[in-house]
């Protein structure tokens, strides 16, 4: 069990550019979650997958955001036409069907200039 | 809708003193409650969780929390603070039987004074 991993850990981009983040969950965890954490706030739920199916999306997830989990393993979160307000820490978590605990990765810190 | 309120965005205690971080929740269904800790530039680590079993929950690093339904509270305590406890602490609520997402409070930053 190597834990949830996220790549990259840091991303600096210019406004208007597209960015993509990757999350690798703990092996055999069928549920995968994305959260966003802005400075001084707690994480806010964005979306989650059960296997490859995206089951829920927060209204925070505008149409510039898209998340995929094509084979039910790793997931990607893409932000198109980034805005300064997108600057945040993007956290990924996973859990198995047999536990009620979500395990979090180290996060990807996005800075939009 | 579920929500969490953490009282005090910053709490300072002396090393060796009692740590008390307050959390009140709102939930229309029996909640699952969690405390997570976040060290600088790191992800969240689960300290402890309440899932309708014992109301006094023991976690890692000497922390514990007590679920009090009548007060809708889930305060986090540790008898004796250590310098390494300095971090951000998040209380969270979830309804795993319904939609599975975790609702976090805004966090409390714990400062340990030497």
mmCIF file of C-alpha atoms in Angstrom:
data_model
loop_
_atom_site.group_PDB
_atom_site.id
_atom_site.type_symbol
_atom_site.label_atom_id
_atom_site.label_comp_id
_atom_site.label_asym_id
_atom_site.label_seq_id
_atom_site.Cartn_x
_atom_site.Cartn_y
_atom_site.Cartn_z
ATOM 1 C CA UNK A 1 0.000 0.000 0.000
ATOM 2 C CA UNK A 2 1.880 3.007 -1.312
ATOM 3 C CA UNK A 3 -0.826 5.562 -0.622
ATOM 4 C CA UNK A 4 -2.578 7.983 -2.943
ATOM 5 C CA UNK A 5 -0.191 9.807 -5.246
ATOM 6 C CA UNK A 6 -0.736 12.989 -7.216
ATOM 7 C CA UNK A 7 1.219 14.538 -10.025
ATOM 8 C CA UNK A 8 2.449 17.195 -10.328
ATOM 9 C CA UNK A 9 2.819 18.497 -6.785
ATOM 10 C CA UNK A 10 3.042 22.077 -7.971
ATOM 11 C CA UNK A 11 1.873 23.757 -11.160
ATOM 12 C CA UNK A 12 2.277 27.384 -12.150
ATOM 13 C CA UNK A 13 0.454 28.500 -15.250
ATOM 14 C CA UNK A 14 -0.690 31.634 -16.978
ATOM 15 C CA UNK A 15 -4.299 32.660 -17.121
ATOM 16 C CA UNK A 16 -6.058 31.085 -20.079
ATOM 17 C CA UNK A 17 -3.874 27.993 -20.275
ATOM 18 C CA UNK A 18 -5.144 24.450 -19.811
ATOM 19 C CA UNK A 19 -3.787 22.229 -17.050
ATOM 20 C CA UNK A 20 -4.207 18.554 -16.232
ATOM 21 C CA UNK A 21 -3.583 16.804 -12.935
ATOM 22 C CA UNK A 22 -3.280 13.111 -12.288
ATOM 23 C CA UNK A 23 -4.277 11.039 -9.270
ATOM 24 C CA UNK A 24 -3.298 7.426 -8.642
ATOM 25 C CA UNK A 25 -5.449 5.922 -5.902
ATOM 26 C CA UNK A 26 -4.536 3.149 -3.536
ATOM 27 C CA UNK A 27 -4.584 -0.103 -5.422
ATOM 28 C CA UNK A 28 -8.018 -1.747 -5.545
ATOM 29 C CA UNK A 29 -9.805 1.298 -4.146
ATOM 30 C CA UNK A 30 -12.876 1.576 -6.314
ATOM 31 C CA UNK A 31 -13.940 5.056 -5.199
ATOM 32 C CA UNK A 32 -11.969 8.168 -6.073
ATOM 33 C CA UNK A 33 -12.712 11.734 -5.028
ATOM 34 C CA UNK A 34 -11.517 15.201 -5.997
ATOM 35 C CA UNK A 35 -11.578 18.145 -3.614
ATOM 36 C CA UNK A 36 -10.403 21.735 -3.882
ATOM 37 C CA UNK A 37 -8.883 23.640 -1.005
ATOM 38 C CA UNK A 38 -8.365 27.386 -1.142
ATOM 39 C CA UNK A 39 -6.226 29.326 1.291
ATOM 40 C CA UNK A 40 -7.673 29.377 4.780
ATOM 41 C CA UNK A 41 -10.540 27.054 3.942
ATOM 42 C CA UNK A 42 -11.319 23.408 4.351
ATOM 43 C CA UNK A 43 -11.419 21.135 1.325
ATOM 44 C CA UNK A 44 -14.559 21.346 -0.817
ATOM 45 C CA UNK A 45 -15.944 18.371 -2.684
ATOM 46 C CA UNK A 46 -15.740 18.534 -6.484
ATOM 47 C CA UNK A 47 -16.615 15.092 -7.828
ATOM 48 C CA UNK A 48 -16.279 11.375 -7.280
ATOM 49 C CA UNK A 49 -16.053 8.132 -9.194
ATOM 50 C CA UNK A 50 -17.041 4.607 -8.457
ATOM 51 C CA UNK A 51 -14.831 2.575 -10.740
ATOM 52 C CA UNK A 52 -15.000 4.437 -14.066
ATOM 53 C CA UNK A 53 -18.427 5.983 -13.471
ATOM 54 C CA UNK A 54 -18.594 9.614 -12.370
ATOM 55 C CA UNK A 55 -21.432 9.552 -9.854
ATOM 56 C CA UNK A 56 -21.663 13.104 -8.596
ATOM 57 C CA UNK A 57 -20.400 16.543 -9.529
ATOM 58 C CA UNK A 58 -20.500 19.612 -7.330
ATOM 59 C CA UNK A 59 -21.843 22.868 -8.686
ATOM 60 C CA UNK A 60 -18.318 24.133 -7.997
ATOM 61 C CA UNK A 61 -17.246 22.098 -11.016
ATOM 62 C CA UNK A 62 -17.883 24.547 -13.835
ATOM 63 C CA UNK A 63 -17.900 23.474 -17.476
ATOM 64 C CA UNK A 64 -14.220 24.406 -17.667
ATOM 65 C CA UNK A 65 -13.468 21.458 -15.388
ATOM 66 C CA UNK A 66 -13.565 17.859 -16.519
ATOM 67 C CA UNK A 67 -12.574 14.716 -14.680
ATOM 68 C CA UNK A 68 -12.095 11.240 -16.040
ATOM 69 C CA UNK A 69 -11.270 7.810 -14.752
ATOM 70 C CA UNK A 70 -11.226 5.791 -17.962
ATOM 71 C CA UNK A 71 -10.171 2.390 -16.675
ATOM 72 C CA UNK A 72 -11.318 2.699 -13.114
ATOM 73 C CA UNK A 73 -7.770 3.169 -11.859
ATOM 74 C CA UNK A 74 -6.054 6.558 -12.115
ATOM 75 C CA UNK A 75 -7.999 9.756 -12.673
ATOM 76 C CA UNK A 76 -7.283 13.057 -14.363
ATOM 77 C CA UNK A 77 -8.704 16.475 -13.636
ATOM 78 C CA UNK A 78 -8.436 19.013 -16.428
ATOM 79 C CA UNK A 79 -9.058 22.725 -16.125
ATOM 80 C CA UNK A 80 -9.485 24.604 -19.367
ATOM 81 C CA UNK A 81 -8.891 28.347 -19.785
ATOM 82 C CA UNK A 82 -7.617 28.719 -16.252
ATOM 83 C CA UNK A 83 -8.572 31.772 -14.218
ATOM 84 C CA UNK A 84 -6.845 33.279 -11.209
ATOM 85 C CA UNK A 85 -9.708 32.058 -9.056
ATOM 86 C CA UNK A 86 -8.715 28.499 -9.890
ATOM 87 C CA UNK A 87 -5.569 28.881 -7.790
ATOM 88 C CA UNK A 88 -5.916 26.311 -5.026
ATOM 89 C CA UNK A 89 -4.730 22.974 -3.733
ATOM 90 C CA UNK A 90 -6.438 20.109 -5.569
ATOM 91 C CA UNK A 91 -6.721 17.027 -3.393
ATOM 92 C CA UNK A 92 -7.494 13.497 -4.443
ATOM 93 C CA UNK A 93 -8.735 10.773 -2.121
ATOM 94 C CA UNK A 94 -9.694 7.146 -2.485
ATOM 95 C CA UNK A 95 -11.449 4.460 -0.520
ATOM 96 C CA UNK A 96 -12.423 0.868 -0.929
ATOM 97 C CA UNK A 97 -15.936 -0.510 -0.752
ATOM 98 C CA UNK A 98 -15.063 -2.159 2.551
ATOM 99 C CA UNK A 99 -14.042 0.878 4.530
ATOM 100 C CA UNK A 100 -15.585 4.215 5.421
ATOM 101 C CA UNK A 101 -12.283 6.073 5.379
ATOM 102 C CA UNK A 102 -11.091 8.268 2.533
ATOM 103 C CA UNK A 103 -7.311 8.372 2.179
ATOM 104 C CA UNK A 104 -5.917 11.602 0.814
ATOM 105 C CA UNK A 105 -2.992 12.274 -1.464
ATOM 106 C CA UNK A 106 -0.503 15.114 -0.978
ATOM 107 C CA UNK A 107 -2.340 17.405 -3.370
ATOM 108 C CA UNK A 108 -1.436 19.475 -6.410
ATOM 109 C CA UNK A 109 -0.963 23.163 -5.722
ATOM 110 C CA UNK A 110 -2.057 25.255 -8.708
ATOM 111 C CA UNK A 111 -1.035 28.868 -9.103
ATOM 112 C CA UNK A 112 -2.577 30.825 -11.947
ATOM 113 C CA UNK A 113 -0.721 34.034 -12.785
ATOM 114 C CA UNK B 1 -27.883 19.485 4.347
ATOM 115 C CA UNK B 2 -24.867 18.663 6.432
ATOM 116 C CA UNK B 3 -22.443 21.241 7.790
ATOM 117 C CA UNK B 4 -19.616 21.627 10.249
ATOM 118 C CA UNK B 5 -18.621 24.597 12.358
ATOM 119 C CA UNK B 6 -15.208 24.789 13.955
ATOM 120 C CA UNK B 7 -14.947 27.363 16.723
ATOM 121 C CA UNK B 8 -11.714 29.292 16.555
ATOM 122 C CA UNK B 9 -9.605 29.521 13.432
ATOM 123 C CA UNK B 10 -6.468 29.661 15.600
ATOM 124 C CA UNK B 11 -5.825 28.030 18.959
ATOM 125 C CA UNK B 12 -2.621 28.373 20.979
ATOM 126 C CA UNK B 13 -1.658 26.108 23.847
ATOM 127 C CA UNK B 14 1.526 25.639 25.796
ATOM 128 C CA UNK B 15 3.543 22.487 25.364
ATOM 129 C CA UNK B 16 2.242 19.927 27.855
ATOM 130 C CA UNK B 17 -1.144 21.613 28.232
ATOM 131 C CA UNK B 18 -4.538 20.241 27.281
ATOM 132 C CA UNK B 19 -5.565 20.591 23.656
ATOM 133 C CA UNK B 20 -9.262 21.222 22.963
ATOM 134 C CA UNK B 21 -10.491 21.903 19.441
ATOM 135 C CA UNK B 22 -14.206 22.479 19.110
ATOM 136 C CA UNK B 23 -16.482 21.172 16.400
ATOM 137 C CA UNK B 24 -20.260 21.312 16.030
ATOM 138 C CA UNK B 25 -22.097 19.600 13.237
ATOM 139 C CA UNK B 26 -25.479 19.706 11.585
ATOM 140 C CA UNK B 27 -26.951 16.642 9.963
ATOM 141 C CA UNK B 28 -30.442 15.416 9.246
ATOM 142 C CA UNK B 29 -29.329 11.808 9.417
ATOM 143 C CA UNK B 30 -27.020 9.944 11.802
ATOM 144 C CA UNK B 31 -23.637 11.314 10.828
ATOM 145 C CA UNK B 32 -20.217 9.896 10.302
ATOM 146 C CA UNK B 33 -17.730 12.325 11.848
ATOM 147 C CA UNK B 34 -14.028 12.692 11.248
ATOM 148 C CA UNK B 35 -11.039 14.691 12.363
ATOM 149 C CA UNK B 36 -8.221 15.134 9.882
ATOM 150 C CA UNK B 37 -4.833 16.801 10.395
ATOM 151 C CA UNK B 38 -2.895 18.644 7.719
ATOM 152 C CA UNK B 39 0.759 19.540 8.032
ATOM 153 C CA UNK B 40 2.157 22.333 5.817
ATOM 154 C CA UNK B 41 2.132 21.493 2.102
ATOM 155 C CA UNK B 42 0.811 18.025 2.748
ATOM 156 C CA UNK B 43 -2.443 16.202 2.271
ATOM 157 C CA UNK B 44 -4.900 15.243 4.964
ATOM 158 C CA UNK B 45 -4.266 12.482 7.448
ATOM 159 C CA UNK B 46 -7.113 10.836 9.339
ATOM 160 C CA UNK B 47 -6.809 11.268 13.114
ATOM 161 C CA UNK B 48 -9.995 9.481 14.130
ATOM 162 C CA UNK B 49 -13.564 8.789 13.085
ATOM 163 C CA UNK B 50 -16.972 8.194 14.612
ATOM 164 C CA UNK B 51 -19.241 5.791 12.772
ATOM 165 C CA UNK B 52 -22.049 5.124 15.246
ATOM 166 C CA UNK B 53 -20.178 2.739 17.518
ATOM 167 C CA UNK B 54 -18.595 3.964 20.774
ATOM 168 C CA UNK B 55 -19.173 7.653 21.458
ATOM 169 C CA UNK B 56 -15.643 8.161 22.777
ATOM 170 C CA UNK B 57 -13.264 7.623 19.901
ATOM 171 C CA UNK B 58 -9.526 7.229 20.259
ATOM 172 C CA UNK B 59 -7.243 8.148 17.421
ATOM 173 C CA UNK B 60 -3.601 8.379 16.552
ATOM 174 C CA UNK B 61 -0.979 10.493 18.320
ATOM 175 C CA UNK B 62 -2.922 10.497 21.611
ATOM 176 C CA UNK B 63 -5.966 12.361 20.292
ATOM 177 C CA UNK B 64 -9.537 11.458 21.130
ATOM 178 C CA UNK B 65 -12.975 12.880 20.482
ATOM 179 C CA UNK B 66 -16.386 12.426 22.032
ATOM 180 C CA UNK B 67 -19.612 12.347 20.058
ATOM 181 C CA UNK B 68 -22.388 14.156 21.943
ATOM 182 C CA UNK B 69 -25.653 13.940 20.072
ATOM 183 C CA UNK B 70 -27.527 16.233 22.473
ATOM 184 C CA UNK B 71 -24.957 18.967 21.879
ATOM 185 C CA UNK B 72 -24.309 18.086 18.206
ATOM 186 C CA UNK B 73 -20.630 18.270 19.053
ATOM 187 C CA UNK B 74 -17.516 16.268 18.284
ATOM 188 C CA UNK B 75 -14.695 18.082 20.089
ATOM 189 C CA UNK B 76 -11.106 16.907 19.730
ATOM 190 C CA UNK B 77 -8.863 16.636 22.783
ATOM 191 C CA UNK B 78 -5.362 15.606 23.740
ATOM 192 C CA UNK B 79 -4.213 15.615 27.377
ATOM 193 C CA UNK B 80 -0.722 16.956 26.762
ATOM 194 C CA UNK B 81 0.327 18.974 23.723
ATOM 195 C CA UNK B 82 3.576 18.291 21.925
ATOM 196 C CA UNK B 83 5.432 20.623 19.606
ATOM 197 C CA UNK B 84 4.843 18.174 16.760
ATOM 198 C CA UNK B 85 1.069 18.682 17.121
ATOM 199 C CA UNK B 86 1.312 22.105 15.487
ATOM 200 C CA UNK B 87 -0.792 21.775 12.324
ATOM 201 C CA UNK B 88 -4.185 22.516 10.806
ATOM 202 C CA UNK B 89 -7.060 20.378 12.047
ATOM 203 C CA UNK B 90 -10.269 19.783 10.149
ATOM 204 C CA UNK B 91 -13.517 18.427 11.489
ATOM 205 C CA UNK B 92 -15.703 16.781 8.872
ATOM 206 C CA UNK B 93 -19.082 15.109 8.473
ATOM 207 C CA UNK B 94 -20.324 12.597 5.963
ATOM 208 C CA UNK B 95 -23.369 10.523 5.203
ATOM 209 C CA UNK B 96 -21.830 7.413 3.758
ATOM 210 C CA UNK B 97 -25.224 5.822 3.281
ATOM 211 C CA UNK B 98 -26.284 8.537 0.873
ATOM 212 C CA UNK B 99 -23.800 10.482 -1.152
ATOM 213 C CA UNK B 100 -20.423 9.694 0.325
ATOM 214 C CA UNK B 101 -18.834 13.100 0.050
ATOM 215 C CA UNK B 102 -17.166 14.640 3.083
ATOM 216 C CA UNK B 103 -18.132 18.119 4.232
ATOM 217 C CA UNK B 104 -15.228 19.839 5.961
ATOM 218 C CA UNK B 105 -15.108 22.671 8.435
ATOM 219 C CA UNK B 106 -12.878 25.650 7.781
ATOM 220 C CA UNK B 107 -10.140 24.301 9.983
ATOM 221 C CA UNK B 108 -8.390 25.287 13.190
ATOM 222 C CA UNK B 109 -4.690 26.031 13.197
ATOM 223 C CA UNK B 110 -3.101 24.747 16.388
ATOM 224 C CA UNK B 111 -0.042 26.595 17.664
ATOM 225 C CA UNK B 112 2.106 25.072 20.387
ATOM 226 C CA UNK B 113 3.958 27.513 22.622
ATOM 227 C CA UNK B 114 7.275 26.383 24.142
#
